[in-house]
Every structure is written in C-alpha cells, then in structure tokens.
Coordinates of C-alpha atoms in Angstrom, one line a residue:
Chain A
M1 CA -22.5 1.6 -14.4
K2 CA -23.1 -1.1 -11.9
V3 CA -20.0 -1.9 -9.9
L4 CA -19.6 -4.8 -7.4
V5 CA -17.0 -4.2 -4.7
L6 CA -15.9 -7.3 -3.0
G7 CA -14.6 -6.6 0.5
A8 CA -15.4 -3.7 2.7
G9 CA -12.0 -3.3 4.3
E10 CA -10.1 -0.1 3.9
V11 CA -9.5 -0.6 0.2
G12 CA -13.0 -1.7 -0.6
F13 CA -14.6 1.0 1.6
H14 CA -12.6 3.7 -0.1
L15 CA -13.3 2.5 -3.6
A16 CA -17.0 2.2 -2.8
K17 CA -17.0 5.7 -1.3
R18 CA -15.3 7.3 -4.3
L19 CA -17.4 5.4 -6.9
S20 CA -20.7 6.1 -5.1
E21 CA -19.7 9.8 -4.9
E22 CA -19.3 9.7 -8.7
N23 CA -22.9 8.4 -8.9
Q24 CA -22.0 4.8 -9.9
D25 CA -24.4 2.1 -8.8
V26 CA -22.3 0.3 -6.2
V27 CA -23.0 -2.9 -4.4
V28 CA -20.6 -4.0 -1.6
I29 CA -20.2 -7.7 -0.7
E30 CA -18.7 -8.3 2.7
S31 CA -18.5 -11.4 4.9
D32 CA -18.3 -9.6 8.2
P33 CA -21.8 -8.3 9.2
E34 CA -20.4 -5.5 11.3
R35 CA -18.3 -4.1 8.5
A36 CA -21.1 -4.5 6.1
D37 CA -23.3 -2.5 8.5
F38 CA -20.7 0.2 8.8
A39 CA -20.5 0.5 5.0
S40 CA -24.2 0.7 4.5
Q41 CA -24.5 3.4 7.2
Q42 CA -21.7 5.5 6.0
L43 CA -22.1 5.2 2.2
D44 CA -24.8 5.4 -0.4
V45 CA -24.4 1.8 -1.4
L46 CA -26.2 -1.5 -1.2
T47 CA -24.5 -4.1 0.9
V48 CA -24.8 -7.9 0.7
V49 CA -23.4 -10.0 3.6
G50 CA -21.8 -13.2 2.6
N51 CA -18.8 -14.9 1.1
G52 CA -17.8 -13.3 -2.2
A53 CA -16.5 -16.5 -3.6
S54 CA -19.9 -18.1 -3.4
L55 CA -22.2 -18.0 -6.5
P56 CA -25.5 -17.5 -4.7
V57 CA -24.0 -14.5 -2.9
L58 CA -22.6 -13.0 -6.2
E59 CA -26.0 -13.6 -7.8
K60 CA -27.8 -11.9 -4.9
A61 CA -25.5 -8.9 -5.4
G62 CA -26.6 -8.8 -9.0
I63 CA -23.5 -10.0 -10.8
S64 CA -25.5 -10.9 -13.9
N65 CA -26.0 -7.3 -14.8
A66 CA -22.9 -5.8 -13.3
S67 CA -20.3 -4.2 -15.7
M68 CA -17.4 -4.3 -13.2
L69 CA -16.2 -6.4 -10.3
L70 CA -13.5 -5.1 -8.0
S71 CA -12.3 -8.0 -5.9
V72 CA -10.3 -6.4 -3.1
T73 CA -10.6 -8.5 0.0
S74 CA -7.4 -9.2 1.8
K75 CA -7.6 -12.9 0.6
D76 CA -6.1 -13.6 -2.8
E77 CA -7.9 -16.8 -3.2
V78 CA -11.4 -15.3 -2.6
N79 CA -10.5 -12.5 -5.1
L80 CA -9.4 -15.0 -7.7
I81 CA -12.5 -17.2 -7.4
A82 CA -14.9 -14.3 -7.5
S83 CA -13.1 -12.9 -10.5
M84 CA -13.3 -16.1 -12.5
A85 CA -17.0 -16.4 -11.6
A86 CA -17.5 -12.8 -12.8
K87 CA -16.0 -13.5 -16.2
K88 CA -18.4 -16.5 -16.5
F89 CA -21.3 -14.1 -15.9
G90 CA -20.0 -11.9 -18.6
V91 CA -18.8 -9.0 -16.4
Q92 CA -16.9 -6.7 -18.7
H93 CA -14.2 -5.4 -16.4
V94 CA -12.7 -7.6 -13.6
V95 CA -10.1 -6.3 -11.3
A96 CA -8.4 -8.4 -8.6
R97 CA -6.2 -7.5 -5.7
I98 CA -3.5 -10.2 -5.6
S99 CA -0.5 -10.0 -3.2
N100 CA 1.1 -13.4 -3.6
P101 CA 3.5 -13.4 -6.6
E102 CA 2.9 -17.2 -6.9
Y103 CA -0.5 -16.5 -8.4
Y104 CA 0.7 -14.5 -11.3
G105 CA 3.7 -14.3 -13.6
E106 CA 5.7 -17.3 -14.7
G107 CA 5.1 -20.6 -13.0
S108 CA 1.6 -19.7 -11.7
V109 CA -1.1 -22.3 -12.2
L110 CA -3.3 -20.1 -14.4
S111 CA -2.4 -17.1 -16.4
Q112 CA -4.1 -13.7 -16.0
E113 CA -5.9 -14.3 -19.3
Q114 CA -7.0 -17.8 -18.3
M115 CA -8.5 -16.4 -15.1
G116 CA -10.1 -13.7 -17.2
I117 CA -8.8 -10.9 -15.0
D118 CA -8.4 -7.6 -16.7
L119 CA -6.2 -5.9 -14.1
M120 CA -4.3 -7.5 -11.2
I121 CA -3.1 -5.2 -8.6
N122 CA -0.4 -6.2 -6.2
P123 CA -0.7 -3.6 -3.4
E124 CA 2.9 -4.1 -2.2
R125 CA 4.4 -3.7 -5.6
E126 CA 2.1 -0.8 -6.5
C127 CA 3.3 0.8 -3.3
A128 CA 6.9 0.2 -4.1
R129 CA 6.5 1.8 -7.5
E130 CA 4.9 4.9 -6.0
T131 CA 7.7 5.1 -3.4
F132 CA 10.3 5.1 -6.2
D133 CA 8.4 7.8 -8.0
L134 CA 8.3 9.9 -4.9
L135 CA 12.0 9.4 -4.3
R136 CA 13.0 10.8 -7.7
S137 CA 10.1 13.2 -8.2
E138 CA 12.1 16.2 -7.3
I139 CA 13.5 16.2 -10.8
A140 CA 11.5 14.1 -13.3
T141 CA 7.8 14.1 -13.6
D142 CA 7.9 11.0 -15.8
V143 CA 10.4 8.4 -16.5
V144 CA 9.3 5.6 -18.8
P145 CA 11.6 2.8 -20.0
F146 CA 11.6 1.7 -23.7
A147 CA 13.5 -0.9 -25.7
D148 CA 14.1 -3.2 -22.7
G149 CA 15.3 -0.2 -20.6
R150 CA 18.0 0.9 -23.1
V151 CA 16.2 4.2 -23.7
H152 CA 14.1 6.2 -21.4
L153 CA 11.5 8.8 -22.0
V154 CA 12.0 11.6 -19.4
G155 CA 9.6 14.4 -18.7
L156 CA 10.7 17.4 -16.7
K157 CA 9.9 21.1 -16.3
V158 CA 12.5 23.6 -17.5
K159 CA 13.6 25.9 -14.7
E160 CA 14.1 29.6 -14.9
G161 CA 17.6 30.3 -16.0
A162 CA 18.2 26.7 -17.2
P163 CA 20.9 26.2 -19.9
V164 CA 18.4 25.1 -22.4
A165 CA 15.9 28.0 -21.8
G166 CA 15.7 30.5 -24.7
K167 CA 17.4 28.2 -27.2
T168 CA 16.2 26.5 -30.3
L169 CA 16.6 22.8 -30.8
A170 CA 19.1 23.5 -33.7
E171 CA 21.2 25.6 -31.3
L172 CA 21.1 22.9 -28.7
A173 CA 22.1 20.3 -31.1
K174 CA 25.2 22.3 -31.9
D175 CA 26.0 22.9 -28.1
L176 CA 25.4 19.3 -27.1
H177 CA 26.7 17.5 -30.1
D178 CA 28.2 14.7 -28.0
H179 CA 24.9 13.9 -26.3
H180 CA 22.2 11.7 -27.7
Y181 CA 18.9 13.2 -26.5
A182 CA 15.9 13.7 -28.8
T183 CA 13.5 16.3 -27.7
V184 CA 10.2 14.8 -28.7
A185 CA 7.6 17.1 -27.2
I186 CA 7.2 20.5 -25.6
V187 CA 4.1 21.0 -23.5
R188 CA 3.3 24.7 -23.0
D189 CA 0.1 26.1 -21.5
G190 CA -1.4 22.6 -21.5
K191 CA -0.8 22.2 -25.3
T192 CA 1.6 19.5 -26.6
H193 CA 3.8 20.6 -29.5
I194 CA 6.1 18.3 -31.5
P195 CA 9.1 20.5 -31.9
R196 CA 11.0 21.3 -35.1
S197 CA 14.6 22.4 -35.3
D198 CA 13.6 26.1 -35.0
S199 CA 11.3 25.5 -32.0
K200 CA 12.5 27.5 -29.0
I201 CA 12.4 26.1 -25.4
H202 CA 11.1 28.4 -22.7
A203 CA 11.5 28.3 -18.9
G204 CA 8.3 26.7 -17.5
D205 CA 8.0 24.3 -20.5
Q206 CA 7.4 20.7 -19.8
L207 CA 9.9 18.8 -22.0
Y208 CA 9.8 15.2 -23.0
L209 CA 13.1 13.7 -24.1
L210 CA 14.2 10.3 -25.3
S211 CA 17.6 9.6 -23.8
P212 CA 19.9 6.6 -23.8
T213 CA 19.6 5.2 -20.3
A214 CA 23.3 5.9 -19.5
E215 CA 22.9 9.6 -20.2
I216 CA 19.7 10.3 -18.2
E217 CA 21.7 11.8 -15.4
D218 CA 23.0 14.5 -17.6
I219 CA 19.6 15.8 -18.5
A220 CA 18.7 17.4 -15.1
P221 CA 21.5 20.0 -15.2
L222 CA 20.4 21.1 -18.7
A223 CA 16.9 21.8 -17.4
G224 CA 18.3 23.8 -14.5
Y225 CA 18.3 21.2 -11.8
K226 CA 21.1 19.9 -9.7
R227 CA 22.4 16.6 -11.0
S228 CA 20.1 13.8 -10.1
R229 CA 21.0 12.9 -6.5
L230 CA 19.2 9.6 -6.2
R231 CA 22.3 7.3 -6.1
R232 CA 21.9 5.6 -2.7
V233 CA 18.7 4.6 -0.9
M234 CA 18.4 3.0 2.5
I235 CA 15.4 0.9 3.2
A236 CA 14.6 0.3 6.8
G237 CA 12.6 -2.9 6.9
G238 CA 12.7 -5.9 4.5
S239 CA 8.9 -6.1 4.0
A240 CA 7.4 -7.1 0.6
E241 CA 7.2 -3.4 -0.3
G242 CA 10.9 -3.0 0.7
E243 CA 11.9 -5.9 -1.4
Y244 CA 10.0 -4.7 -4.5
L245 CA 11.5 -1.3 -4.1
A246 CA 15.0 -2.8 -3.9
Q247 CA 14.3 -4.6 -7.2
I248 CA 13.2 -1.4 -8.8
L249 CA 16.3 0.4 -7.5
D250 CA 18.4 -2.4 -8.9
T251 CA 17.0 -2.0 -12.4
K252 CA 17.9 1.7 -12.2
G253 CA 21.4 1.1 -11.0
I254 CA 20.8 2.8 -7.7
E255 CA 22.7 1.5 -4.7
C256 CA 20.5 0.2 -2.0
T257 CA 21.1 -0.8 1.7
I258 CA 18.3 -2.8 3.4
L259 CA 18.2 -3.0 7.2
D260 CA 16.1 -5.7 8.8
R261 CA 15.8 -6.9 12.4
D262 CA 15.0 -10.5 11.5
R263 CA 18.1 -12.5 10.6
R264 CA 16.3 -15.1 8.6
R265 CA 14.6 -12.5 6.5
C266 CA 18.0 -10.8 5.9
L267 CA 19.3 -14.0 4.6
E268 CA 16.4 -14.5 2.3
L269 CA 16.8 -10.9 1.0
A270 CA 20.5 -11.3 0.5
E271 CA 19.8 -14.4 -1.7
R272 CA 17.1 -12.7 -3.7
L273 CA 18.7 -9.3 -4.1
P274 CA 22.2 -9.9 -5.4
H275 CA 23.1 -6.2 -5.7
A276 CA 21.7 -4.9 -2.4
L277 CA 23.6 -4.6 0.8
V278 CA 21.5 -6.4 3.4
L279 CA 22.4 -5.7 7.0
H280 CA 21.0 -7.3 10.1
A281 CA 20.1 -4.3 12.2
D282 CA 17.4 -2.3 14.0
A283 CA 16.5 0.8 12.1
T284 CA 15.0 2.5 15.1
D285 CA 18.4 2.9 16.7
L286 CA 19.8 6.4 16.0
E287 CA 23.3 5.4 16.6
L288 CA 23.1 2.6 14.1
L289 CA 21.6 4.9 11.5
E290 CA 24.4 7.4 12.0
M291 CA 27.0 4.6 11.7
E292 CA 25.4 3.4 8.5
G293 CA 25.8 6.9 7.1
V294 CA 22.2 7.9 6.9
A295 CA 23.3 11.6 6.8
G296 CA 24.7 11.1 3.3
I297 CA 21.8 9.1 1.9
D298 CA 19.7 10.5 -0.9
G299 CA 16.6 8.6 0.0
F300 CA 15.4 6.8 3.1
V301 CA 12.4 4.7 3.1
A302 CA 10.9 3.3 6.3
A303 CA 9.2 0.1 5.2
T304 CA 8.6 -2.2 8.2
G305 CA 5.2 -3.7 8.9
S306 CA 4.7 -1.5 11.8
D307 CA 3.5 2.1 11.3
E308 CA 4.9 3.2 14.7
T309 CA 8.3 1.9 13.9
N310 CA 8.2 3.5 10.4
L311 CA 7.3 6.8 11.9
L312 CA 10.1 6.6 14.4
S313 CA 12.8 5.6 12.0
S314 CA 11.7 8.2 9.5
L315 CA 12.0 10.9 12.0
L316 CA 15.4 9.6 13.1
A317 CA 16.6 9.5 9.5
K318 CA 15.3 13.0 8.8
T319 CA 17.0 14.3 12.0
A320 CA 20.2 12.6 11.0
G321 CA 20.2 14.3 7.6
A322 CA 18.7 12.0 5.0
Q323 CA 17.7 14.0 1.9
K324 CA 14.3 12.6 1.2
V325 CA 12.4 10.5 3.6
V326 CA 9.4 8.4 2.7
S327 CA 7.4 6.5 5.3
L328 CA 5.3 3.4 4.6
V329 CA 1.9 3.7 6.4
H330 CA -0.7 1.0 6.7
K331 CA -3.5 2.7 8.6
F332 CA -5.3 5.3 6.6
E333 CA -5.7 7.6 9.7
Y334 CA -1.9 7.9 9.9
L335 CA -1.6 9.2 6.4
R336 CA -2.7 12.6 7.4
L337 CA -0.3 12.7 10.3
I338 CA 2.8 12.3 8.3
P339 CA 3.2 15.8 6.8
R340 CA 2.6 17.3 10.2
V341 CA 5.6 15.6 11.8
G342 CA 8.1 16.5 9.2
V343 CA 8.5 13.4 7.2
D344 CA 8.7 14.3 3.4
A345 CA 6.1 11.9 2.1
S346 CA 4.1 8.8 2.9
V347 CA 2.9 5.8 0.9
S348 CA 0.3 3.2 1.7
P349 CA -0.1 -0.1 -0.1
R350 CA -3.9 0.2 0.4
M351 CA -4.0 3.7 -0.9
S352 CA -1.8 2.8 -3.8
T353 CA -4.2 0.0 -4.6
V354 CA -7.2 2.4 -4.4
N355 CA -5.5 4.9 -6.7
A356 CA -4.4 2.3 -9.3
I357 CA -7.9 0.8 -9.4
L358 CA -9.5 4.3 -9.7
R359 CA -7.2 5.1 -12.6
Y360 CA -8.3 1.9 -14.3
V361 CA -12.0 2.5 -13.7
R362 CA -11.8 6.1 -15.0
R363 CA -10.1 5.1 -18.2
G364 CA -12.2 2.1 -18.8
H365 CA -9.2 0.0 -20.0
V366 CA -5.9 -1.2 -18.7
V367 CA -3.5 1.3 -17.4
T368 CA -0.4 1.7 -19.5
V369 CA 2.9 2.6 -18.0
A370 CA 3.4 5.3 -20.6
E371 CA 0.7 7.4 -19.0
L372 CA 2.3 10.8 -18.8
T373 CA 1.5 13.6 -16.4
S374 CA 0.8 16.6 -18.6
T375 CA 0.2 15.4 -22.2
D376 CA -2.2 13.0 -23.9
A377 CA 0.5 12.1 -26.5
E378 CA 1.6 8.6 -26.9
T379 CA 5.0 7.0 -27.1
I380 CA 5.0 3.9 -29.2
E381 CA 7.8 1.4 -29.9
Y382 CA 7.6 -0.2 -33.4
S383 CA 9.6 -3.1 -34.8
V384 CA 10.4 -2.5 -38.5
D385 CA 10.3 -5.4 -41.0
E386 CA 10.7 -5.7 -44.8
E387 CA 7.0 -5.1 -45.3
S388 CA 6.9 -1.8 -43.4
A389 CA 6.1 1.1 -45.7
I390 CA 8.9 3.2 -44.1
A391 CA 11.6 0.6 -44.4
G392 CA 14.7 1.6 -46.5
K393 CA 13.5 5.1 -47.2
M394 CA 15.5 8.2 -46.4
L395 CA 13.6 10.0 -43.6
R396 CA 13.4 13.3 -45.4
E397 CA 11.6 11.5 -48.3
V398 CA 9.0 10.0 -46.0
H399 CA 5.8 12.0 -45.4
F400 CA 6.0 11.8 -41.6
P401 CA 2.9 13.4 -40.0
K402 CA 3.8 16.7 -38.5
D403 CA 2.2 15.8 -35.1
A404 CA 4.6 13.0 -34.6
V405 CA 8.4 12.5 -34.4
I406 CA 10.8 9.6 -34.6
G407 CA 12.7 10.0 -31.3
T408 CA 15.2 7.2 -31.6
I409 CA 16.2 4.3 -33.9
L410 CA 17.7 1.2 -32.2
R411 CA 19.8 -0.8 -34.6
G412 CA 21.6 -3.7 -32.8
D413 CA 23.6 -2.1 -30.0
E414 CA 23.5 1.3 -31.7
I415 CA 21.2 4.1 -30.5
I416 CA 20.7 6.5 -33.4
L417 CA 19.3 10.0 -33.1
P418 CA 17.7 10.3 -36.5
R419 CA 18.4 13.1 -39.0
G420 CA 16.9 13.7 -42.4
D421 CA 19.4 11.6 -44.3
D422 CA 19.1 8.5 -42.0
R423 CA 17.0 5.6 -43.1
V424 CA 14.9 3.2 -41.1
L425 CA 15.9 -0.4 -41.9
P426 CA 14.2 -3.8 -41.4
G427 CA 15.2 -5.1 -38.0
D428 CA 15.3 -1.7 -36.4
D429 CA 13.3 -0.8 -33.4
V430 CA 11.9 2.7 -33.6
I431 CA 10.4 4.9 -30.8
V432 CA 7.8 7.4 -32.0
F433 CA 6.2 10.1 -30.1
A434 CA 2.8 11.1 -31.5
L435 CA -0.2 13.2 -30.7
P436 CA -3.4 11.2 -30.7
A437 CA -4.5 12.6 -34.1
A438 CA -1.3 11.4 -35.8
V439 CA -1.2 7.9 -34.4
S440 CA -3.1 6.1 -37.1
E441 CA -1.0 7.7 -39.9
V442 CA 2.1 6.7 -38.1
E443 CA 0.9 3.2 -37.7
Q444 CA 0.4 2.9 -41.5
L445 CA 4.0 3.8 -42.1
F446 CA 5.2 1.0 -39.9
S447 CA 2.6 -1.6 -40.9
Chain B
M1 CA 37.9 7.0 -7.1
R2 CA 38.3 3.2 -7.6
L3 CA 38.5 0.7 -4.8
K4 CA 42.1 -0.3 -5.7
D5 CA 43.2 3.3 -5.1
L6 CA 42.0 3.1 -1.5
F7 CA 44.0 0.1 -0.4
T8 CA 47.7 -0.4 -0.1
S9 CA 49.5 -3.7 0.5
D10 CA 50.3 -2.8 4.2
V11 CA 46.5 -2.9 5.1
V12 CA 46.1 -6.3 3.6
K13 CA 46.7 -9.4 5.7
L14 CA 46.1 -12.8 4.2
D15 CA 46.6 -14.9 7.3
L16 CA 44.6 -13.5 10.2
E17 CA 45.4 -15.3 13.4
S18 CA 42.6 -14.5 15.8
Q19 CA 40.3 -17.3 17.1
N20 CA 37.4 -15.1 18.2
K21 CA 35.3 -12.2 17.0
D22 CA 36.8 -9.6 19.4
D23 CA 40.4 -10.5 18.7
L24 CA 39.7 -10.5 15.0
L25 CA 38.3 -7.0 15.1
K26 CA 41.4 -5.9 17.1
E27 CA 43.7 -7.5 14.6
L28 CA 41.9 -5.8 11.7
V29 CA 42.1 -2.4 13.5
G30 CA 45.8 -3.1 14.0
L31 CA 46.3 -3.0 10.2
L32 CA 45.5 0.7 10.3
A33 CA 48.5 1.4 12.5
L34 CA 46.7 3.9 14.7
D35 CA 48.0 4.9 18.2
D36 CA 46.9 2.7 21.1
K37 CA 44.2 5.0 22.3
S38 CA 42.6 5.5 18.9
A39 CA 42.8 1.8 18.2
A40 CA 41.0 1.1 21.5
I41 CA 38.2 3.6 20.8
L42 CA 37.8 2.2 17.2
F43 CA 37.6 -1.3 18.5
K44 CA 34.9 -0.3 21.0
T45 CA 32.9 1.5 18.3
L46 CA 33.1 -1.5 15.9
K47 CA 32.0 -3.8 18.7
R48 CA 29.0 -1.6 19.5
R49 CA 28.1 -1.8 15.8
E50 CA 28.4 -5.5 15.8
N51 CA 26.2 -5.7 18.8
L52 CA 23.5 -3.8 17.0
G53 CA 23.6 -6.5 14.3
S54 CA 26.4 -8.5 12.7
T55 CA 28.1 -7.1 9.6
G56 CA 28.6 -10.6 8.4
I57 CA 26.6 -10.3 5.2
G58 CA 26.7 -14.0 4.3
K59 CA 28.7 -16.2 1.9
G60 CA 31.8 -16.0 4.1
I61 CA 32.0 -12.2 4.0
A62 CA 31.9 -9.5 6.7
I63 CA 32.3 -5.8 6.4
P64 CA 32.8 -4.3 9.8
H65 CA 32.3 -0.6 9.4
C66 CA 31.6 2.6 11.4
R67 CA 32.1 6.3 11.5
T68 CA 34.4 7.6 14.2
L69 CA 36.5 10.7 15.1
V70 CA 39.7 8.7 15.5
V71 CA 40.3 8.8 11.8
N72 CA 40.5 12.0 9.7
R73 CA 40.0 10.3 6.4
L74 CA 38.4 7.2 5.0
R75 CA 40.5 4.1 6.0
L76 CA 40.1 0.6 4.7
A77 CA 41.7 -2.8 5.4
Y78 CA 41.3 -6.3 4.2
G79 CA 41.9 -9.5 6.2
R80 CA 41.6 -13.1 5.3
K81 CA 41.1 -16.0 7.7
P82 CA 41.8 -19.1 5.7
G83 CA 40.1 -21.5 8.2
G84 CA 37.1 -19.2 8.7
L85 CA 35.7 -17.8 11.9
N86 CA 32.3 -17.7 13.5
F87 CA 31.3 -14.1 13.2
N88 CA 27.6 -14.5 13.8
A89 CA 26.9 -13.8 10.2
I90 CA 23.4 -13.7 8.9
D91 CA 23.7 -17.1 7.3
G92 CA 25.3 -18.6 10.4
E93 CA 28.3 -19.7 8.2
P94 CA 31.9 -19.0 9.1
V95 CA 33.5 -15.8 7.7
Y96 CA 36.7 -15.9 5.6
N97 CA 37.0 -12.4 4.2
F98 CA 36.9 -9.3 6.2
F99 CA 36.7 -5.8 4.8
L100 CA 37.1 -3.0 7.3
I101 CA 35.7 0.4 6.5
I102 CA 36.2 3.4 8.8
A103 CA 35.3 7.0 8.0
P104 CA 35.2 10.2 10.0
P105 CA 31.8 11.4 11.0
L106 CA 31.9 14.2 8.5
E107 CA 33.8 13.7 5.3
V108 CA 34.1 16.4 2.7
S109 CA 33.9 14.0 -0.2
N110 CA 31.4 11.7 1.4
Q111 CA 33.0 8.5 0.2
Y112 CA 31.9 6.2 3.0
L113 CA 28.6 5.1 1.4
P114 CA 29.9 4.7 -2.1
V115 CA 32.8 2.7 -0.8
L116 CA 30.6 0.5 1.4
G117 CA 28.4 -0.1 -1.7
K118 CA 31.4 -0.9 -3.9
I119 CA 32.8 -3.4 -1.5
A120 CA 29.5 -5.1 -1.0
Q121 CA 29.2 -5.3 -4.8
F122 CA 32.7 -6.7 -5.2
A123 CA 32.3 -9.2 -2.4
K124 CA 29.0 -10.4 -3.8
D125 CA 30.5 -11.3 -7.2
A126 CA 30.1 -15.1 -7.3
A127 CA 33.7 -15.7 -8.3
V128 CA 35.3 -13.3 -5.8
P129 CA 35.3 -15.4 -2.6
G130 CA 37.1 -18.2 -4.5
D131 CA 39.6 -15.7 -6.0
L132 CA 40.3 -14.3 -2.6
L133 CA 41.0 -17.7 -1.1
E134 CA 43.7 -18.3 -3.8
L135 CA 45.7 -15.1 -3.1
S136 CA 49.2 -15.7 -1.8
E137 CA 50.5 -12.1 -1.7
P138 CA 48.9 -8.8 -0.7
E139 CA 49.7 -7.3 -4.1
E140 CA 47.5 -10.0 -5.7
F141 CA 44.6 -8.6 -3.7
L142 CA 45.2 -5.1 -5.2
A143 CA 45.4 -6.7 -8.6
L144 CA 42.1 -8.5 -8.0
L145 CA 40.5 -5.2 -7.0
A146 CA 41.8 -3.6 -10.1
E147 CA 40.4 -6.4 -12.2
K148 CA 37.0 -6.9 -10.6
A149 CA 36.0 -3.9 -8.5
S150 CA 34.7 -0.6 -9.7

C-alpha cells in the first residue's frame, strides 16, 4: 500500500517509521529541508521537500496512485487542504490531524464528509480520552456508553475470590435480584462465550456486562475489586487537554478541580465548564497542593503546556498522596523518563495521535468506540419499529441466534433486563451483544 | 452527609461588615468562634492560600478554604456582603457570597474535597446567587441548602 505522510514532525516521523517497518510504501512530504533530510537518513522512506498543500508537490509525491494520505503537520489548514486535494485524486483513505474545534463539528464551514476526510484526529482530545482511560483503568478494561449514556457496557476481569466467582448466572440473578446487570459475554482463554443461565463464572474470566449507568459503581465489588475510587480528579493546568478531560469527567459525573496560573484562562474555563471547580493557582506549589487536598484525590493529572512543570507537579502530587498520577508529556524523549521517576503513567497528545492513526490504518476503516480489548464481538444498538421481525413477539418464541444476546431493552425511561416472557415492542431501543458470525442473523430480526 | 447538615444558623452571617479582604477573612473566621490564637493562625493560613491564588471563583462567589491543625473536624461558615467586595476574584467582579471551608490536615472521613465540590456545585447553580441575595434570616440559608444542595 502506498501511503503519503504529510509532515515529518514527531507524529509524521513516527508514523512513517512504523509504517515503513511494516513494509508499506511510504512517501514523506515535509517543507523543512533539514527535517526531510533527517527522515530520509533515518528511515526507509522517500522524501519530497515542499508545501503539502500545493498540488505540484502532492503530484510529485505520487498522490495519483496513493491509497492513503496521513496529513499530520502541526497546521490544521495545510492538513485540510491536502486532504481535500487527496480526495479529488481518488485517494481511498484520508486522515487529517485537526486541533481547532472550529474546523469540525457544528458550526464549521465544511463538514467532515464535504471535506472528504475519513478520520479526523484531534490530538488534544485523543490525549484526554487516553488519560481518562488510564485514570480508571485499574478496574475496567472497557467502558462504552450506549443509549445516550443511559446504559454502559463494562468489561472487567474477575478476581480470585470475587463474590461472583464460581456462580452460575441463575444463582447470581437470585442473589442480586435488585440489580439490573446483564452479563452479555464471558471471555475465557481468548474465546468469547455468550452465557446462558447455567453458565458458570470463573476467576480470571473477562466479563462484559450491560449496566444502567447509575449502577456501574456497584459492579467492581462483585468482581472482587474495591468500589471504583474515581470520584474526584484534580487537573493541574487548563490546557486544551485539561479542558477536554474535564468535559469527559463531567459526562461521567466525576468531580473535577482545575488549577491554572493564568487568571484569564481560569475565567474562560469557569464559563465553559459549569460543573468544574476552577481555581486560580500554581500547581507547582506543594503547600497549595496540600491545602487543596491533593492527598485525598483519586486522580491527579498534570496537564500544563510545559513538560518540566508537569513532571514537577506530578511528583509533588504523588509525594503528597494522590492515588493515581498521570503526567502529560509533549516531548517523546521524556515519555521514557516518566516510569523511572515514580509517576504512574504518562500521556502525549502526539503519541495518542500516532496510536489512533495506526489503529485506523491497521483496520482499514474508521475506528469505532466499541472496540473492546479482549473480544471481537460487537455490541449493537437497534431501534425497533412496526416492521421489525422481532416486534411484538415473546422473546422465548423468537429464534434468537445462540451466539448473540439481548442485553437490555430501553422503553421510554425504563431499562428492562429481558426475560423469556418479555416482548420487544415498536419504539424500543435494544442493545444486542453478538459474535461476528451471528450479526447478520440478528440484523434480520430487527430489520 | 448533605451540606445542610454541616451548617448551623450561628455560622451564617447575612450582613458582613468588612470593607477589605483581610478584615473580611477575619470576620468569617470569627463565625467559627475559635480561641484568639487559633483564629489568628487560621487567618494567616487563609491569607497564604489567597496569596497563592484568589479563591474568588467568579460570579460573585468566593470559597476561602484550607487545611489546618487549629480545627479537629470539618468547619464551615457562610457570609454575605450585600454591597459586594473586591476579593481579587478571577472575573475581577465584586464578591457577595463567601463560603468558608476549613478541615484538619488528616480527617478520618475525608469530607473536605466532597464538601468543597458540593459547595462549588451549589454556588454555580444559576439561580443560587439571586436566591442568596434575597435571604433575610440565617434559617432561610439552611432551607435553601436543603432545597438546592446535595
């Protein structure tokens, strides 16, 4: 596959390196001759020096027979122009790195489709997502929202001695009759099973459950973990990454305090984040961190624009007793340093971008959020109408494929854990968990 | 624990008199009825915190807070300054509502952060600043907390 990589900064360089190592035919376009030289010396790639937003340069790089363009310069506008040009040349997959939210989403001049871009990566937002995953990773391996966030699919590993270990689903249903979880899959030895009522759960199993969002916290203790501790997060530095993270935390109902040194930025954040506590303060001051109660915080994220400041405040937070400390790092060289100094984890917007793009490249189509860590099964949300084959029938009368299960029925405000005598009615939303082989059969029932 | 259970009417003052930031902090500390020495230490600690960055979080609200050994449990107070006071808040606007939050350095129940969060939530409710300005008795403050705070 011929891949054009636009930009030989850290992101472009790493992408080119990984893809060329995988024997892809890589051409790097870079406007800075020195950087281009460095890339051609270090990597097994062709380099073209020039402006990636210029047609002659793209043509010289061979855009007419490329199957993929990765526009990852640090300039949104260049990435956008190159991407639109690429679509005109019929390039199949176009990925653009776009940081400015004004260029996508509501109110932007052109939609993603109009620009012909298959995947837009916002490094700062990608990084915030990864940070959030890290903060909660001690418990769940996957947490995917469905039905506008009313129901979540949660994946976790059952610990030795957990209350659920050694029990069948029927026994659990009896023990936990006031809960509303549906166990939709058990992954054991790399194989995904759709459980029946007599299926037994073992320690070490990876479980996937559908849970009403309000009850997610009760799941961890059942699997043998302490109750989810991520209730309060402190973000030192109101950067774009910090703001995106605060937005994510807000949607999860997690309390969040943001510290920033710049008063004007504080004001902006306070306006835009109605639920966060925004304080005007310097996060590299140990006394201040102590006064703000960093010792009792579940997650501390150092997210200023300066790597040195982040490292310092991470170390201070860790020393002061914060549970999990994640540091934002911009320079790739520093990433390796983090584990050595005792900070729990590090994230980098550029590395997050590289990872997200590589995931896309490998799969060959758009990344879905329902990508799960240890199973290839799919979770699908269907809306039922009068025409649906399944509508109105009692579930036990429907020949539902054995490699699929209805996890939850949403009817108005009600969340129903389906049993054999329940019916799926027009207007319901239904969440189905299915192994790949069963997906087409399931689709027929709902079409 | 709900916020209303952490306040009593004797730590609520609806007509703060101070005309500057220092005096106002002292007046708030006064509501806790500590001994003189403790009150002086607490004032100094609060002032140090304010010097690191104002706790005026905008929209007429400030939440001076700190951890200190002079209290042995979480202590809260509320003060209202009807005419407003320049508290160096992040939006540069005068502050009308002051929530004081003081906790010992180590608390068994670790309520400091949850309470700080709850107060920030309560104060950021769009209707709350207006409601607060209409209060005429300390008991009404407690009733407002019961109604609108978690």
